[in-house]
CSV table of N, CA, C and O in Angstrom, one decimal:
chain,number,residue,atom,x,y,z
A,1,UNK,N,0.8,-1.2,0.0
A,1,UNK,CA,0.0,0.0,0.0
A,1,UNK,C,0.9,1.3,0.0
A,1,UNK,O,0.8,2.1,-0.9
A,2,UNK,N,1.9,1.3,1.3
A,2,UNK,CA,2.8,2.1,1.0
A,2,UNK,C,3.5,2.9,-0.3
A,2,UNK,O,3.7,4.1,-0.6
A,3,UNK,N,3.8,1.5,-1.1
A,3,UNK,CA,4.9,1.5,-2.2
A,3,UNK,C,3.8,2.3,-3.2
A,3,UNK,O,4.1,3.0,-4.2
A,4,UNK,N,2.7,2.0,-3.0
A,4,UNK,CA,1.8,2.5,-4.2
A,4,UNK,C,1.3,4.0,-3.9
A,4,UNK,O,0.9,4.8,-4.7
A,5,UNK,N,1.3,4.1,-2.6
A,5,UNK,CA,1.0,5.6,-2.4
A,5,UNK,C,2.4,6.7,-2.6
A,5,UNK,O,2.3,7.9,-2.6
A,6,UNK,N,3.6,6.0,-2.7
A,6,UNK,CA,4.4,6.5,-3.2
A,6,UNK,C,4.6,6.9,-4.9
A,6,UNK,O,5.3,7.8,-5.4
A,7,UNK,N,3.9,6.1,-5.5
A,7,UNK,CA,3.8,6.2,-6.6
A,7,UNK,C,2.5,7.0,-7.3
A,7,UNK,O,2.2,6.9,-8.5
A,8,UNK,N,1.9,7.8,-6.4
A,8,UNK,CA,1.0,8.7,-6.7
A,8,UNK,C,0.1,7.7,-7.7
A,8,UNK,O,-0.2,8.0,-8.8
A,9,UNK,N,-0.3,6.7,-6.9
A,9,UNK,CA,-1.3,6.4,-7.8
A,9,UNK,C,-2.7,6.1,-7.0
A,9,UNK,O,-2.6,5.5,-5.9
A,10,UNK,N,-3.8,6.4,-7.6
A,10,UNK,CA,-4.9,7.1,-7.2
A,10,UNK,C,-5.4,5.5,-6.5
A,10,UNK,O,-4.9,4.4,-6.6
A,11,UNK,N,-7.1,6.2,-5.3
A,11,UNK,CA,-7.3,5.2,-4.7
A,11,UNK,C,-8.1,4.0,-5.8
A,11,UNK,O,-8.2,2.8,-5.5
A,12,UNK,N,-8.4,4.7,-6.9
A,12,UNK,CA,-8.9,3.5,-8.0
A,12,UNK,C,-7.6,2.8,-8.6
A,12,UNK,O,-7.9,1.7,-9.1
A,13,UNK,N,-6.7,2.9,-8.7
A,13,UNK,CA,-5.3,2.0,-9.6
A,13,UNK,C,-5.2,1.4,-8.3
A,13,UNK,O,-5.2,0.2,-8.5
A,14,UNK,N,-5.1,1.6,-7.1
A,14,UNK,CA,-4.4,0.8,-5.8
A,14,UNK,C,-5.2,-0.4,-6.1
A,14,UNK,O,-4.6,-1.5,-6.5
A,15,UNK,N,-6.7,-0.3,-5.9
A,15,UNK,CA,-7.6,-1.0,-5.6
A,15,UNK,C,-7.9,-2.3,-6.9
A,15,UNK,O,-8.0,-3.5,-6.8
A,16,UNK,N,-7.8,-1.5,-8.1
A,16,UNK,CA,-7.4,-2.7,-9.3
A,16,UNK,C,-6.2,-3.2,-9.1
A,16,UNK,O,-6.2,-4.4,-9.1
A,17,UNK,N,-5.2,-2.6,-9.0
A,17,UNK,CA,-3.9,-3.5,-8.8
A,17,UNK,C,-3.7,-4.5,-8.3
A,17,UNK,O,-3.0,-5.4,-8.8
A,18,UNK,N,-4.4,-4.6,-7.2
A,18,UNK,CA,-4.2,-5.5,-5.6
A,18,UNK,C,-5.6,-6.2,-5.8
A,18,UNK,O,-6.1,-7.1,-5.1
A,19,UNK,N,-6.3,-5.8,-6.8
A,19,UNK,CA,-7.5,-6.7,-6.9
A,19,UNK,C,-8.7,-6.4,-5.4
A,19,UNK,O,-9.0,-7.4,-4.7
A,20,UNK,N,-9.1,-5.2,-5.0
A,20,UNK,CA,-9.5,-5.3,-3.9
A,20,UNK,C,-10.5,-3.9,-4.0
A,20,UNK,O,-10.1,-3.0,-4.8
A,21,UNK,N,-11.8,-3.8,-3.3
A,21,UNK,CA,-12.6,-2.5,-3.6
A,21,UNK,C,-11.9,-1.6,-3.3
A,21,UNK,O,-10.7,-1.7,-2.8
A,22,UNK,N,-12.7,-0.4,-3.7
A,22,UNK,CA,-12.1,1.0,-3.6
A,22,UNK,C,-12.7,1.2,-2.1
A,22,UNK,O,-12.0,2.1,-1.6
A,23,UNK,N,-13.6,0.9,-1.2
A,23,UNK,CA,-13.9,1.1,-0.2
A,23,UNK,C,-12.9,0.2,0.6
A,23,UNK,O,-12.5,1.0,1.5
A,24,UNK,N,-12.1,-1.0,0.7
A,24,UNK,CA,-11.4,-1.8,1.2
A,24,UNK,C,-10.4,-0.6,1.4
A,24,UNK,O,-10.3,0.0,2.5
A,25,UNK,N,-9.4,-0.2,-0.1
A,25,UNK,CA,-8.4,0.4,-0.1
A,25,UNK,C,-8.5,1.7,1.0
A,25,UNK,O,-7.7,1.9,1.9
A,26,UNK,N,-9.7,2.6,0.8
A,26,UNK,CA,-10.0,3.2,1.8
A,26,UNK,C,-9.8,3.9,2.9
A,26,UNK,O,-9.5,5.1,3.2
A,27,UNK,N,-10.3,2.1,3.4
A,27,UNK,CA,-10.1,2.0,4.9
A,27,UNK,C,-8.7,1.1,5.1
A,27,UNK,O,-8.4,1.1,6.3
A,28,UNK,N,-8.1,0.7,4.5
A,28,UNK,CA,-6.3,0.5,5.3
A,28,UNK,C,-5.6,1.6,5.0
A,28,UNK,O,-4.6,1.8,5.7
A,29,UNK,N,-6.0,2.5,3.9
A,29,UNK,CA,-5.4,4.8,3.9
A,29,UNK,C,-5.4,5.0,5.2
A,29,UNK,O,-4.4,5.5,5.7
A,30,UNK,N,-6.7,4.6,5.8
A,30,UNK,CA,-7.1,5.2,7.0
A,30,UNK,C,-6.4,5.0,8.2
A,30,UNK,O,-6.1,5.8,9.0
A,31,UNK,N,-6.2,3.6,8.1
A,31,UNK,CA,-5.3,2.7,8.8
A,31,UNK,C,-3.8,3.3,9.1
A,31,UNK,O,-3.3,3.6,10.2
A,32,UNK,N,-3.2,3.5,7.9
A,32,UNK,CA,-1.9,3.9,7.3
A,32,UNK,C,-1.4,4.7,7.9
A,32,UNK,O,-0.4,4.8,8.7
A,33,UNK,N,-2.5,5.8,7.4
A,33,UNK,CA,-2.7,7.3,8.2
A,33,UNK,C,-2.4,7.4,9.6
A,33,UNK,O,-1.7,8.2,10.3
A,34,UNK,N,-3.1,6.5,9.9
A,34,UNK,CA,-3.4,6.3,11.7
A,34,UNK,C,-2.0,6.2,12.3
A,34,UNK,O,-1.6,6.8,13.3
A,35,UNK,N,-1.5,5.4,11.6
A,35,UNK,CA,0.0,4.8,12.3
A,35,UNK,C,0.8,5.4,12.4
A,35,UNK,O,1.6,5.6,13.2
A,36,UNK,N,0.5,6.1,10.7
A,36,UNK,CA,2.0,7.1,10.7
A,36,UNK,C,2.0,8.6,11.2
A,36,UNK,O,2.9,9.5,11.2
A,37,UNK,N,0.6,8.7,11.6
A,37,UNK,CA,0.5,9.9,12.3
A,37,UNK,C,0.0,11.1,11.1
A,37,UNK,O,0.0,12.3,11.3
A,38,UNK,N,-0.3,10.7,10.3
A,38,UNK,CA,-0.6,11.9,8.8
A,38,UNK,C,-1.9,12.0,8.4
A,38,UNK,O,-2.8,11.1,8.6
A,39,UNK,N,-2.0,12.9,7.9
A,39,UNK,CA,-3.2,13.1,7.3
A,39,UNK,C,-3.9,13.5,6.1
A,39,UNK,O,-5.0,13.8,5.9
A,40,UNK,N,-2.4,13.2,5.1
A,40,UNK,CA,-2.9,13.2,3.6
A,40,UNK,C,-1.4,12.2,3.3
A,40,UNK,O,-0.5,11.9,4.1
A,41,UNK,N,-1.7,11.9,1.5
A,41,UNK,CA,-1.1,11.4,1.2
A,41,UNK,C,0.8,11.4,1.2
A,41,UNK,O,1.6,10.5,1.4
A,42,UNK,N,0.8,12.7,0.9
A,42,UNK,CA,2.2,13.1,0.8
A,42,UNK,C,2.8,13.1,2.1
A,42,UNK,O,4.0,12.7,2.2
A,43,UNK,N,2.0,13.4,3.3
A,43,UNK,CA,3.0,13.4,4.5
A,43,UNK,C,3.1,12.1,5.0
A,43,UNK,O,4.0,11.8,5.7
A,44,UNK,N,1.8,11.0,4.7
A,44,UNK,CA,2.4,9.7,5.0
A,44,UNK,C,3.4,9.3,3.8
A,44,UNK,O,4.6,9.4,4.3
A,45,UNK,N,3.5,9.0,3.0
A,45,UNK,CA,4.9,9.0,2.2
A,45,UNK,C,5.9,9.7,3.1
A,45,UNK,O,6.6,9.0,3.8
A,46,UNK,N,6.2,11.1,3.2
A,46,UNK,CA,7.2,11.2,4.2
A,46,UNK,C,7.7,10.9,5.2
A,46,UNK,O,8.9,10.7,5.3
A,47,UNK,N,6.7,10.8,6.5
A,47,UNK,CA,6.4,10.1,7.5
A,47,UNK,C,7.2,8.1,7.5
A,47,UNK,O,8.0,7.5,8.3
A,48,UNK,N,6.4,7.7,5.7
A,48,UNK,CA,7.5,6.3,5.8
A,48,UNK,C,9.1,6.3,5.6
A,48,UNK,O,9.9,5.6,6.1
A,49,UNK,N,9.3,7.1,4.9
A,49,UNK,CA,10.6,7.1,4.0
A,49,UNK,C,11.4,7.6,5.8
A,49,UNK,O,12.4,7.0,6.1
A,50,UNK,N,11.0,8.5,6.5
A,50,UNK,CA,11.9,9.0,7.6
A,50,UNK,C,12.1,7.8,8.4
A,50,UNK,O,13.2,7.4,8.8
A,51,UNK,N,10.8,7.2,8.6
A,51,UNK,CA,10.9,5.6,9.5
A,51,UNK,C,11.8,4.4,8.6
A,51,UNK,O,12.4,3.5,9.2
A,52,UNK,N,11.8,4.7,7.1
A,52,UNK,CA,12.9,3.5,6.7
A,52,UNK,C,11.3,2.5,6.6
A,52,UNK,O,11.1,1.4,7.1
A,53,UNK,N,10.6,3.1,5.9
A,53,UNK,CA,9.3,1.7,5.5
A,53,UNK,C,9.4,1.7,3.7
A,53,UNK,O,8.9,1.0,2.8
A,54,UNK,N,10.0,2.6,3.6
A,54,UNK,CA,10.0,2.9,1.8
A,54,UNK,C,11.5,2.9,1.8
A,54,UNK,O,12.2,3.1,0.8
């Protein structure tokens, strides 16, 4: 999920890629978010790369 939110790719390509709904994909954003403490896309990408997840 990570690797693909690094790749700026939207919550519909995540969700065909991985074979999984667009509400699925979602809610583990949400998840993501939660963990890494962020609240849009770009700062969780940052947030991973400073932890060493990317």
């Amino acid at each position: 999920m990570l690797e693909r939110l690094a790749q700026l790719m939207s919550t519909e390509d995540i969700a065909a890629d991985l074979h999984l709904s667009v509400n699925t994909v979602k809610t583990h954003l949400k998840s993501v978010y939660r963990k890494l403490a962020a609240t849009r896309r770009g700062e969780a990408v940052r947030r991973a790369r400073e932890l060493g997840l990317l």
